[in-house]
mmCIF file of C-alpha atoms in Angstrom:
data_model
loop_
_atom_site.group_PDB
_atom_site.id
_atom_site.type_symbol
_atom_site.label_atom_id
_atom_site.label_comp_id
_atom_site.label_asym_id
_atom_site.label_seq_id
_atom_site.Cartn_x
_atom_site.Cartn_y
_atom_site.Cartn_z
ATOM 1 C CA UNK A 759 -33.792 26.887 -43.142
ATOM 2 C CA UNK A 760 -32.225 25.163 -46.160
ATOM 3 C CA UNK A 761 -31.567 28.505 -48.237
ATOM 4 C CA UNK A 762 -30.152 30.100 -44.729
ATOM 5 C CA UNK A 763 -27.550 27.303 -44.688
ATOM 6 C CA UNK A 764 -26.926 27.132 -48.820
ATOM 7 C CA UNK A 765 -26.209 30.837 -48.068
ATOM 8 C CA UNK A 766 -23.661 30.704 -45.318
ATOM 9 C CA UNK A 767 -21.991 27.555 -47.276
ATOM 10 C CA UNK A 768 -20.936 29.150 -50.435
ATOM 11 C CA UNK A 769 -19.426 32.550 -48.181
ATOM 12 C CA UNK A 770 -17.874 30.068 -45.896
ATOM 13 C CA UNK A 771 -14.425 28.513 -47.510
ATOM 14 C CA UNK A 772 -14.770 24.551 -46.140
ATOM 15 C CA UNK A 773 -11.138 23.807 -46.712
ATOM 16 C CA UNK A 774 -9.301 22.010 -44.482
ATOM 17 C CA UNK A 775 -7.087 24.328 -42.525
ATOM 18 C CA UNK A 776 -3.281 23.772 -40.717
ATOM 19 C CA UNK A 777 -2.991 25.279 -36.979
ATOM 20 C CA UNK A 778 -0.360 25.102 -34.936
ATOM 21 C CA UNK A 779 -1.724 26.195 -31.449
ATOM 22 C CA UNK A 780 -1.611 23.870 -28.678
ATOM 23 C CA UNK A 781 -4.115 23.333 -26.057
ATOM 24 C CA UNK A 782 -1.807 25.548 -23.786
ATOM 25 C CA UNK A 783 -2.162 28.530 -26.265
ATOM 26 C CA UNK A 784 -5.618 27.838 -26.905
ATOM 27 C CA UNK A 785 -6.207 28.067 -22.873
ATOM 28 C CA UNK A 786 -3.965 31.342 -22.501
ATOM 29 C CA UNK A 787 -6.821 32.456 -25.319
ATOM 30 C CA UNK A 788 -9.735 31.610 -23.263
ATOM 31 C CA UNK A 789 -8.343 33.264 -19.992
ATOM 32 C CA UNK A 790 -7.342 36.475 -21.427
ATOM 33 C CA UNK A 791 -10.985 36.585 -22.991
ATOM 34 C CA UNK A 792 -12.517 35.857 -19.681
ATOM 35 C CA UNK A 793 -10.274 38.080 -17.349
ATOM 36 C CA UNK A 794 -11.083 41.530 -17.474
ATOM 37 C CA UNK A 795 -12.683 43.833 -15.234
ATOM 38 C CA UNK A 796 -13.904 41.149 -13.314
ATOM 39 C CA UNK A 797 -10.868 40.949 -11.508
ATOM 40 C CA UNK A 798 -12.235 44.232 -10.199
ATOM 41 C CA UNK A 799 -15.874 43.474 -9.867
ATOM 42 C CA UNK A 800 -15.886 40.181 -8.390
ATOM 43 C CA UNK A 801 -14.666 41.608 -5.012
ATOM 44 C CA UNK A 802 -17.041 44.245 -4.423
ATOM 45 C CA UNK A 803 -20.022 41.896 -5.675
ATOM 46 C CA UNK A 804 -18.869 39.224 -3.082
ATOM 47 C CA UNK A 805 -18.613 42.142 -0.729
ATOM 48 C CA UNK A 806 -22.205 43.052 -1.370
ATOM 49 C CA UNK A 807 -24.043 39.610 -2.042
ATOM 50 C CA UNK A 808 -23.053 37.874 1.202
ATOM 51 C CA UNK A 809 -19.662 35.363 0.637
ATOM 52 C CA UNK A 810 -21.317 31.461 0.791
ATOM 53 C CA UNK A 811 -24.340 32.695 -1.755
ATOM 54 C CA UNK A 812 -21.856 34.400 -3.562
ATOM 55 C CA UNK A 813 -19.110 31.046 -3.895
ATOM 56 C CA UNK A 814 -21.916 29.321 -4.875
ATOM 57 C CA UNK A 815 -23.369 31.605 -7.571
ATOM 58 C CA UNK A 816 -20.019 31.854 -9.162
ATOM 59 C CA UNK A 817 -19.582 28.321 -9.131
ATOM 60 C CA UNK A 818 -22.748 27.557 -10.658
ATOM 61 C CA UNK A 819 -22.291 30.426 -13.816
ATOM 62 C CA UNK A 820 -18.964 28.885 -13.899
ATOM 63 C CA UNK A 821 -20.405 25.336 -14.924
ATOM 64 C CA UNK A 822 -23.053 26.920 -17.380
ATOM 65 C CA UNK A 823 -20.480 29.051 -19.221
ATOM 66 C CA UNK A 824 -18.348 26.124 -19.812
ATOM 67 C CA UNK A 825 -21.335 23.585 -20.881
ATOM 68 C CA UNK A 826 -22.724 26.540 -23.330
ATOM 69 C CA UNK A 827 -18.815 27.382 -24.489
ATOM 70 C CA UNK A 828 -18.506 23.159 -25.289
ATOM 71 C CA UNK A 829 -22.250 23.224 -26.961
ATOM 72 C CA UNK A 830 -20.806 26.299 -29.535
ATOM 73 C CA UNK A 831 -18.636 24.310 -30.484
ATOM 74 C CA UNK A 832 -20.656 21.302 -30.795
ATOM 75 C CA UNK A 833 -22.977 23.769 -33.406
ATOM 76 C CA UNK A 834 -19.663 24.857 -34.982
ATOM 77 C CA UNK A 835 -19.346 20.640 -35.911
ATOM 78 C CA UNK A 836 -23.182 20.495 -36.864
ATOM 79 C CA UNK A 837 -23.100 23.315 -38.913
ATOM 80 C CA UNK A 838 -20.392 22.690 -41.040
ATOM 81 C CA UNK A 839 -21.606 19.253 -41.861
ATOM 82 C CA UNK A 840 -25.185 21.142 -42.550
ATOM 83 C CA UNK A 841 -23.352 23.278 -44.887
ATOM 84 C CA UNK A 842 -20.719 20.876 -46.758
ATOM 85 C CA UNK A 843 -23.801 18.476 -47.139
ATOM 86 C CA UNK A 844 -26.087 21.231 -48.954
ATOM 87 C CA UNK A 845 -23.543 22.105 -51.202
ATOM 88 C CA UNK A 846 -23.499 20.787 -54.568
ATOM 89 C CA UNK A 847 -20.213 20.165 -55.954
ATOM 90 C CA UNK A 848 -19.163 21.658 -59.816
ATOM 91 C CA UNK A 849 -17.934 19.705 -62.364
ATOM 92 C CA UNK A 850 -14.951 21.375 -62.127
ATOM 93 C CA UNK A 851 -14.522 20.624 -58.866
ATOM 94 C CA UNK A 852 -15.031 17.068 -58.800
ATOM 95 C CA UNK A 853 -11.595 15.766 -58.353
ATOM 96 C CA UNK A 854 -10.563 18.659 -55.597
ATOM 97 C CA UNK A 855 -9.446 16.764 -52.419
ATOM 98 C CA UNK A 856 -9.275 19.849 -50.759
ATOM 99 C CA UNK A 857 -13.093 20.067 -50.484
ATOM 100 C CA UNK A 858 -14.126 17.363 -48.183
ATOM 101 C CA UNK A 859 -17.162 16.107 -49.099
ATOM 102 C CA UNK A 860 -20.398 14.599 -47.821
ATOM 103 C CA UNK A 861 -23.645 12.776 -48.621
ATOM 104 C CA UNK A 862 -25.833 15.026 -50.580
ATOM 105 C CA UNK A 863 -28.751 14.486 -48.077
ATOM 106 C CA UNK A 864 -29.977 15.970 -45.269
ATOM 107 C CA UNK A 865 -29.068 16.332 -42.261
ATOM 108 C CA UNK A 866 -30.526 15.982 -39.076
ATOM 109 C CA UNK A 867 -29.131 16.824 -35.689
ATOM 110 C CA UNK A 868 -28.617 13.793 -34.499
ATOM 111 C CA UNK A 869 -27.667 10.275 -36.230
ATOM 112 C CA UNK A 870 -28.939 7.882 -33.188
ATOM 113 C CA UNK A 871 -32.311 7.120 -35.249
ATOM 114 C CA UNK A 872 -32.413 4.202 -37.084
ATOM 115 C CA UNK A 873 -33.379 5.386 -40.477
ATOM 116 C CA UNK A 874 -29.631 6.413 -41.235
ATOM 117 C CA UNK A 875 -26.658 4.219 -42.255
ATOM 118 C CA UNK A 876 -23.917 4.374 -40.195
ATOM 119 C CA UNK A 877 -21.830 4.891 -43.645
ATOM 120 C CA UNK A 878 -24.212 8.135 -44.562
ATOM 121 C CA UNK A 879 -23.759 9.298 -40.900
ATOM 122 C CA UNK A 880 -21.859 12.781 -40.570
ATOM 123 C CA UNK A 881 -18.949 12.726 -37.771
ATOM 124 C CA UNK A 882 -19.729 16.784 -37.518
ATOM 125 C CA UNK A 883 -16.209 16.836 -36.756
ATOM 126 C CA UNK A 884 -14.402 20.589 -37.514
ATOM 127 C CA UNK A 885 -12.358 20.573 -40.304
ATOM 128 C CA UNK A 886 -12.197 23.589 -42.081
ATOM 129 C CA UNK A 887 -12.456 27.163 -40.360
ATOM 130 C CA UNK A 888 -15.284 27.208 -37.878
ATOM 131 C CA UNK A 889 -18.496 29.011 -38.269
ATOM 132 C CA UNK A 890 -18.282 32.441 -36.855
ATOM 133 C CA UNK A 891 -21.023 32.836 -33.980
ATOM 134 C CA UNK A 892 -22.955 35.370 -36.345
ATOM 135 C CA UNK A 893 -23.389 32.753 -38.860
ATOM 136 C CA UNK A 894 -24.587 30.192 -36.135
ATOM 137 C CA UNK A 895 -27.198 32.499 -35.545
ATOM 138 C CA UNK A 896 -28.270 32.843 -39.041
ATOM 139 C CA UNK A 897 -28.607 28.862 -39.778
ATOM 140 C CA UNK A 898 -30.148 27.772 -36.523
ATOM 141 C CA UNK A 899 -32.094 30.505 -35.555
ATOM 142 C CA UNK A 900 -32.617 33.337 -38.098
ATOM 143 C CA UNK A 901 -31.896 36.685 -39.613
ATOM 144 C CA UNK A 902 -33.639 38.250 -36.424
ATOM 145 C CA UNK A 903 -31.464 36.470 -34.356
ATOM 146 C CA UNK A 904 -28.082 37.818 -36.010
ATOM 147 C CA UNK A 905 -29.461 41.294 -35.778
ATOM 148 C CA UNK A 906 -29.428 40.667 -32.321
ATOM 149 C CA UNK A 907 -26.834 39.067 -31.839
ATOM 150 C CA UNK A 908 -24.723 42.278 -33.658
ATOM 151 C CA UNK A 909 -26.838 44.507 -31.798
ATOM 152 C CA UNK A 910 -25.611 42.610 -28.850
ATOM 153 C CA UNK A 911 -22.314 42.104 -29.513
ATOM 154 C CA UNK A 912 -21.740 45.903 -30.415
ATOM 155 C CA UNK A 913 -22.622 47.045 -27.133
ATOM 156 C CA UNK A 914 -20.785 44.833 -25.082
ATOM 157 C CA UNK A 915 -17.826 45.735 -27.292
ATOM 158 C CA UNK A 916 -18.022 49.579 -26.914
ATOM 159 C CA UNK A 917 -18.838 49.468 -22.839
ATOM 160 C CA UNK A 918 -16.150 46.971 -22.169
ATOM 161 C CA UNK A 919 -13.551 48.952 -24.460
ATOM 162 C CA UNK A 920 -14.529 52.133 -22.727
ATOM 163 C CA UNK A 921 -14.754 50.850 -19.348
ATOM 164 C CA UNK A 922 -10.826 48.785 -20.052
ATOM 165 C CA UNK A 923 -10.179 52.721 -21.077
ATOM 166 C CA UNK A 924 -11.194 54.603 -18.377
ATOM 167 C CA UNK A 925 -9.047 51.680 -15.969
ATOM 168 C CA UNK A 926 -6.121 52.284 -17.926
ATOM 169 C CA UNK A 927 -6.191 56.002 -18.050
ATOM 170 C CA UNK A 928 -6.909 56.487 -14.216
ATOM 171 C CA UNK A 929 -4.901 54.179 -13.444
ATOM 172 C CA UNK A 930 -1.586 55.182 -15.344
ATOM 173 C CA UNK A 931 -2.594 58.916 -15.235
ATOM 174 C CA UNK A 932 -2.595 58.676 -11.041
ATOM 175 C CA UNK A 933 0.309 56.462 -11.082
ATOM 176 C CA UNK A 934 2.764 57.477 -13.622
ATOM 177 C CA UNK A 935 1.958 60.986 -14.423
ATOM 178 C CA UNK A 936 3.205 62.471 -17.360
ATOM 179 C CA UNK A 937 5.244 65.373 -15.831
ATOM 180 C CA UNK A 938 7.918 66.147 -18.282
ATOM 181 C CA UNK A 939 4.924 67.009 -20.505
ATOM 182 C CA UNK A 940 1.474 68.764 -17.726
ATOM 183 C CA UNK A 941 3.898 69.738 -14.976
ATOM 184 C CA UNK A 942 4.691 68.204 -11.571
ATOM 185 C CA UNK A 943 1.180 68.548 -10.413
ATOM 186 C CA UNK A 944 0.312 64.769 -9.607
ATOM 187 C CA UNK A 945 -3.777 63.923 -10.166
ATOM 188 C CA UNK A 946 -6.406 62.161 -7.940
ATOM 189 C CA UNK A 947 -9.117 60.895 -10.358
ATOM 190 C CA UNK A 948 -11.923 60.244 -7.974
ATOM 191 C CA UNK A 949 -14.273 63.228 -9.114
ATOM 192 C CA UNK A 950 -15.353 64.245 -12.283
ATOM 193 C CA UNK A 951 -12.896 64.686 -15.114
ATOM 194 C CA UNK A 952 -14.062 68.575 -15.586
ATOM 195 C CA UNK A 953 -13.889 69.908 -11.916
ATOM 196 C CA UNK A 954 -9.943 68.822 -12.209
ATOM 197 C CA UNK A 955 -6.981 70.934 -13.613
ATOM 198 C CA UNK A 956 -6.519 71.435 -17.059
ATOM 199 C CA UNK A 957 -3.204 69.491 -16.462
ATOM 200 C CA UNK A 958 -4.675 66.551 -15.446
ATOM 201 C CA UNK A 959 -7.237 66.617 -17.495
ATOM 202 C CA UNK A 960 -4.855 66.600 -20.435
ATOM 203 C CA UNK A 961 -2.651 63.662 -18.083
ATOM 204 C CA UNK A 962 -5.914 61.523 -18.360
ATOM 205 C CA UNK A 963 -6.858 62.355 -22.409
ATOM 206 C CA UNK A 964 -3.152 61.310 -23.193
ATOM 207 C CA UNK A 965 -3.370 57.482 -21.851
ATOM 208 C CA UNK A 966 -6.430 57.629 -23.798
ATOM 209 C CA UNK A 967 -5.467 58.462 -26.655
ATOM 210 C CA UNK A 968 -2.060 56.213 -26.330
ATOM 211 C CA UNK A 969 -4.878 53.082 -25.165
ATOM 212 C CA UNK A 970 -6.965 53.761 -28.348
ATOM 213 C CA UNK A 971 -3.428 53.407 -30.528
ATOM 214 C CA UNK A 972 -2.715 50.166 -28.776
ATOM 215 C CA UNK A 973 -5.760 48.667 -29.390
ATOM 216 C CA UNK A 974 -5.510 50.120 -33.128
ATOM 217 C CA UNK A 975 -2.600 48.233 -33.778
ATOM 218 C CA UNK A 976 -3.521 44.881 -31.918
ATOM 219 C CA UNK A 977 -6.894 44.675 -33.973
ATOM 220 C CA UNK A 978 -4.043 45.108 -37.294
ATOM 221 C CA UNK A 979 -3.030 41.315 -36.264
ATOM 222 C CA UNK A 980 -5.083 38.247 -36.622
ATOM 223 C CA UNK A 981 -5.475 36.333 -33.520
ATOM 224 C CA UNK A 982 -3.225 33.985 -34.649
ATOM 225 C CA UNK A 983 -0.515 36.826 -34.846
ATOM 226 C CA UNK A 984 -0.971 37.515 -31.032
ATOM 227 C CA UNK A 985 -0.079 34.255 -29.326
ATOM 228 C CA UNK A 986 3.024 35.818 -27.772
ATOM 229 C CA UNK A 987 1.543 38.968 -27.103
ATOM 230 C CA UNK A 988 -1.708 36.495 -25.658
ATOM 231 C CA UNK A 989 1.098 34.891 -23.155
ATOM 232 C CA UNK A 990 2.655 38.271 -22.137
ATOM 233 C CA UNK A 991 -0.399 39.563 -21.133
ATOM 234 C CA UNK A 992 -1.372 36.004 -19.236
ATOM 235 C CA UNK A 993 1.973 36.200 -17.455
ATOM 236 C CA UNK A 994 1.326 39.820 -16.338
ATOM 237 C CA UNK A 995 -2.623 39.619 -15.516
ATOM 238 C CA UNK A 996 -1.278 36.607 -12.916
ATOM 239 C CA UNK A 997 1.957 38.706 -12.073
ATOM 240 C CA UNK A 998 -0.468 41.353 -10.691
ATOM 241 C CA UNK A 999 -2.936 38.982 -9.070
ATOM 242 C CA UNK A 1000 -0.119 37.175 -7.302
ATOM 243 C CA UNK A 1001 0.929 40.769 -6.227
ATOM 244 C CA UNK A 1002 -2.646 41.530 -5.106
ATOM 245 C CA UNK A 1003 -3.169 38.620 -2.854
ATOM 246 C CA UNK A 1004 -0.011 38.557 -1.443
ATOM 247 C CA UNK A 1005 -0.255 41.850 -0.253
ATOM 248 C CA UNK A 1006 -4.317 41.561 1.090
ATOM 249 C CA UNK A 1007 -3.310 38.255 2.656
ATOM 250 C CA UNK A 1008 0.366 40.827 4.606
ATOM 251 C CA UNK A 1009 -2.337 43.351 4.657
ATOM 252 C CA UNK A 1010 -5.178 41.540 6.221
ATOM 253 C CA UNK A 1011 -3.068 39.943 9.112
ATOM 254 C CA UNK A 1012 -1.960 42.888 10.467
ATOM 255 C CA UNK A 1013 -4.365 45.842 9.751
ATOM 256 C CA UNK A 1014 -6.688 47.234 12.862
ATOM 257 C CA UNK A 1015 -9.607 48.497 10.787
ATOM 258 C CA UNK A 1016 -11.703 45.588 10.905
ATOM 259 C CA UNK A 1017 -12.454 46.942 14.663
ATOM 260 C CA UNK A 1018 -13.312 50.478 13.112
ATOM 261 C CA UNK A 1019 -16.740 52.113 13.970
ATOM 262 C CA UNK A 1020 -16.981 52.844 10.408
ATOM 263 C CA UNK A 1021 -16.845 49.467 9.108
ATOM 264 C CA UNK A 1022 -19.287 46.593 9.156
ATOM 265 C CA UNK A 1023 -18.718 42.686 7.901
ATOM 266 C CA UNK A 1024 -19.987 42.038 4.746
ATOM 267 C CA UNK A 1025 -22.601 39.490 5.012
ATOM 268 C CA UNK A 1026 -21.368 36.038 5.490
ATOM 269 C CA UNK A 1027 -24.146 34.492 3.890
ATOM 270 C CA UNK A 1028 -26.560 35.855 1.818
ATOM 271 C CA UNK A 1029 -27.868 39.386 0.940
ATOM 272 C CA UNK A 1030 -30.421 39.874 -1.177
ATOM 273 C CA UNK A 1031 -30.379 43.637 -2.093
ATOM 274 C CA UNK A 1032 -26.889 43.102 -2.522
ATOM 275 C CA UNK A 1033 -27.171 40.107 -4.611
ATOM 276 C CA UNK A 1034 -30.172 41.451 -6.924
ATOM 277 C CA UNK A 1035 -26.605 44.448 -7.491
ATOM 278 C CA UNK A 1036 -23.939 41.276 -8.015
ATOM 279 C CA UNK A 1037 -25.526 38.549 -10.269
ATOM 280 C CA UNK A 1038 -25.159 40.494 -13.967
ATOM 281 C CA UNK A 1039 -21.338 40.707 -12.564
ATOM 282 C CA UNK A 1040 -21.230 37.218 -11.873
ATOM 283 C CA UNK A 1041 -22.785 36.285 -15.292
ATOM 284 C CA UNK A 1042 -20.533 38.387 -17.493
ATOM 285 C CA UNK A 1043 -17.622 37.160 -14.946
ATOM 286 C CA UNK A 1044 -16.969 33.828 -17.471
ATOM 287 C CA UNK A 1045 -17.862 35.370 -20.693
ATOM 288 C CA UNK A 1046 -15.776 34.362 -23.429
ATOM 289 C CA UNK A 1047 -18.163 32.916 -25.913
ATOM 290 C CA UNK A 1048 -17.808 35.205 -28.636
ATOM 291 C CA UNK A 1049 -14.428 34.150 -28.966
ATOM 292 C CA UNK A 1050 -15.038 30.420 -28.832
ATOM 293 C CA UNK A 1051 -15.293 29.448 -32.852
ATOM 294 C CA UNK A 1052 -11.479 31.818 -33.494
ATOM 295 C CA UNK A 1053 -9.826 29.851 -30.862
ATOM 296 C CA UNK A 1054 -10.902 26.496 -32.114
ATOM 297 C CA UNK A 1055 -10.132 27.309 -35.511
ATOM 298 C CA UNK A 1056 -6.463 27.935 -34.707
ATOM 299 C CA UNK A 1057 -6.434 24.971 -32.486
ATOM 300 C CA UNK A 1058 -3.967 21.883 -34.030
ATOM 301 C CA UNK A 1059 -5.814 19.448 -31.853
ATOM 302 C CA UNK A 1060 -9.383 20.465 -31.892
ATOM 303 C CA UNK A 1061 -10.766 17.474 -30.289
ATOM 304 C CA UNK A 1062 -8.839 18.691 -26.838
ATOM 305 C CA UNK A 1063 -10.927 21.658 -26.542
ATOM 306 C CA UNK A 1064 -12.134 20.783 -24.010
ATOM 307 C CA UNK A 1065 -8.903 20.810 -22.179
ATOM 308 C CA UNK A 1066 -8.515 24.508 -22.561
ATOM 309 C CA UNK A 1067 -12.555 25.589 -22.620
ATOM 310 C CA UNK A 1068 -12.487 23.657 -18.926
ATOM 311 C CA UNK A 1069 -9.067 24.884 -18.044
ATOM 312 C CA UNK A 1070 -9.527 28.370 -18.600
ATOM 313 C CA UNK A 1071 -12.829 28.441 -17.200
ATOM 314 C CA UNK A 1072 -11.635 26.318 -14.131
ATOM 315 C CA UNK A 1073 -8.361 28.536 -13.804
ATOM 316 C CA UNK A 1074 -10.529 31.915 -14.043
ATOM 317 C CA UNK A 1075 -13.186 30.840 -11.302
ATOM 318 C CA UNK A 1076 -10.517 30.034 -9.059
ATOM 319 C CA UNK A 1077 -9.085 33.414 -9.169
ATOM 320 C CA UNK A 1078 -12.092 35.153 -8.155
ATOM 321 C CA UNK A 1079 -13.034 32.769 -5.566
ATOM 322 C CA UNK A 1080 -9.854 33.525 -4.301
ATOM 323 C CA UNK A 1081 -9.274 36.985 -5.164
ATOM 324 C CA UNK A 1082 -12.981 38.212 -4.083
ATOM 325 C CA UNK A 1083 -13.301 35.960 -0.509
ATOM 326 C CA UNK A 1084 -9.833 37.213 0.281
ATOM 327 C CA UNK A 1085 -10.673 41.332 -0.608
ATOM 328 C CA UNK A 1086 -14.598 40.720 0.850
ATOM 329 C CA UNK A 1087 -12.812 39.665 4.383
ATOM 330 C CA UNK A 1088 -10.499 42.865 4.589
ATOM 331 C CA UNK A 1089 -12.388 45.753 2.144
ATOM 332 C CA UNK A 1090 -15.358 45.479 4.540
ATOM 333 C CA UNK A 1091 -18.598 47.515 3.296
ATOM 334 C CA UNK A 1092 -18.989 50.488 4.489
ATOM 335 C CA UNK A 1093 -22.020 51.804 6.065
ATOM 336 C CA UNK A 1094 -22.513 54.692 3.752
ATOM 337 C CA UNK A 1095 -22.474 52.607 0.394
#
């Protein structure tokens, strides 16, 4: 354990860093890492899963999400005290203030026992850039553990990049076609990619390839490059939304179908083959804690945190509640699904 945090100490600059993001930017942050295709799934998992169970499930993974997001960085605190405290400072080093430095003892998890001085007592307070969450892995757990937590973390990011790619290119490709470049031939993208026309096939590989060059040049930018670009997108993920419920809530006052022979009401309550389908989507619904330790780090405030971790969180399961009670009552299931 002590050589696994002497090793992530000396690769890890402690220097005490400026930020200048507020808790506002640090909560746009956490709700563009939570929203995603959630926005999507929520409603056809509510749908499914039966509306009160469902509420209540998302309420309750909600709650755990933020209590784990506040606990990383409660490890981000304890391991940078583990690691300033097994450090051993040079000679020529001595007189640098920008190394804050600690007891050369060590540390324990908590300082509540009566053995320690309340002088020699860390404050595990974040000063310097937080521990990435591959690093936590490697001084509280292991080297197993960070292989799978990259293991982990690899997959999630190729699915959710693909699956963010497919929604962009079927949804641009059906709605703005490119037709001053494939022809006037406008494309439905509900079947397989190969059993359409060449044109549209081309239509869809184009927003691909332009959604692949966006993302190119984002990942070009730190994070704290992007808080503009962060804001834009917040503005226009809640622009849409708005536009979304809006129209369901016009929609759902006035539209016949719910009488249709061909519908039947989701389940008011509970469902459980259609909850055993909806509970990974409600689990990855508030997932944003692989981005926990970069927004902290650019936070100027850092002991509000928990202003934004909560208020993102809070803000996010209100929008699916919302959003997926209000699309469950008028996108009824259908008897065939």
């Amino acid at each position: 354990y002590q050589r696994r945090v002497r090793g992530i100490a000396h690769v890890t600059h402690m220097v005490a860093t400026t930020n200048s993001n507020s808790v506002l930017d640090s909560y746009v942050l956490v709700v563009n890492f939570v929203f995603g295709a959630g926005v999507l799934g929520i409603p056809y998992a509510i749908s499914h899963a039966g509306m009160v169970m469902s509420g209540l499930a998302l309420c309750i993974m909600s709650a755990m999400s933020s209590i784990s997001m506040i606990w990383i960085v409660e490890a981000c605190a304890r391991a940078e005290a583990c690691a300033q405290g097994s450090l051993q400072p040079k000679k020529d080093d001595e007189d640098d203030d920008n190394i804050p430095q600690l007891p050369n003892q060590r540390l324990e998890v908590t300082c509540e026992t009566p053995a320690l001085e309340p002088a020699s007592c860390p404050d595990f307070k974040i000063r310097a850039k937080p521990v990435p969450m591959r690093d936590l892995c490697t001084i509280f757990i292991g080297p197993a553990a960070t292989v799978g937590f990259d293991c982990s973390v690899t997959i999630f990011s190729f699915v959710s990049m693909w699956l963010y790619a497919v929604l962009f290119a079927e949804s641009l490709g059906q709605t703005l076609p490119l037709h001053f470049l494939f022809g006037s031939m406008d494309c439905d993208y509900k079947h397989e990619i190969w059993s359409m026309s060449v044109e549209c096939r081309y239509n869809y590989w184009s927003y691909l390839v332009l959604f692949l060059a966006m993302m190119l040049l984002i990942s070009t930018r730190n994070m704290s490059e992007q808080i503009l670009l962060q804001k834009s997108l917040s503005f226009l993920a809640f622009f849409c939304i708005a536009v979304m419920l809006v129209t369901l809530w016009v929609a759902l006052g006035t539209s016949t179908h719910l009488k249709d022979s061909d519908y039947k009401a989701s389940p008011a309550l509970f469902d459980s083959a259609g909850f055993g389908k909806a509970f990974a989507t409600f689990v990855f619904a508030q997932l944003a804690h692989h981005g926990i330790p970069g927004i902290i780090g650019l936070m100027a405030e850092r002991e509000r945190c928990h202003i934004s971790i909560l208020g993102g969180v809070a803000t996010t399961f209100t929008v699916y509640l919302v959003l997926g009670l209000s699309t469950a009552l008028f996108f009824l299931s259908l008897i065939h699904i």
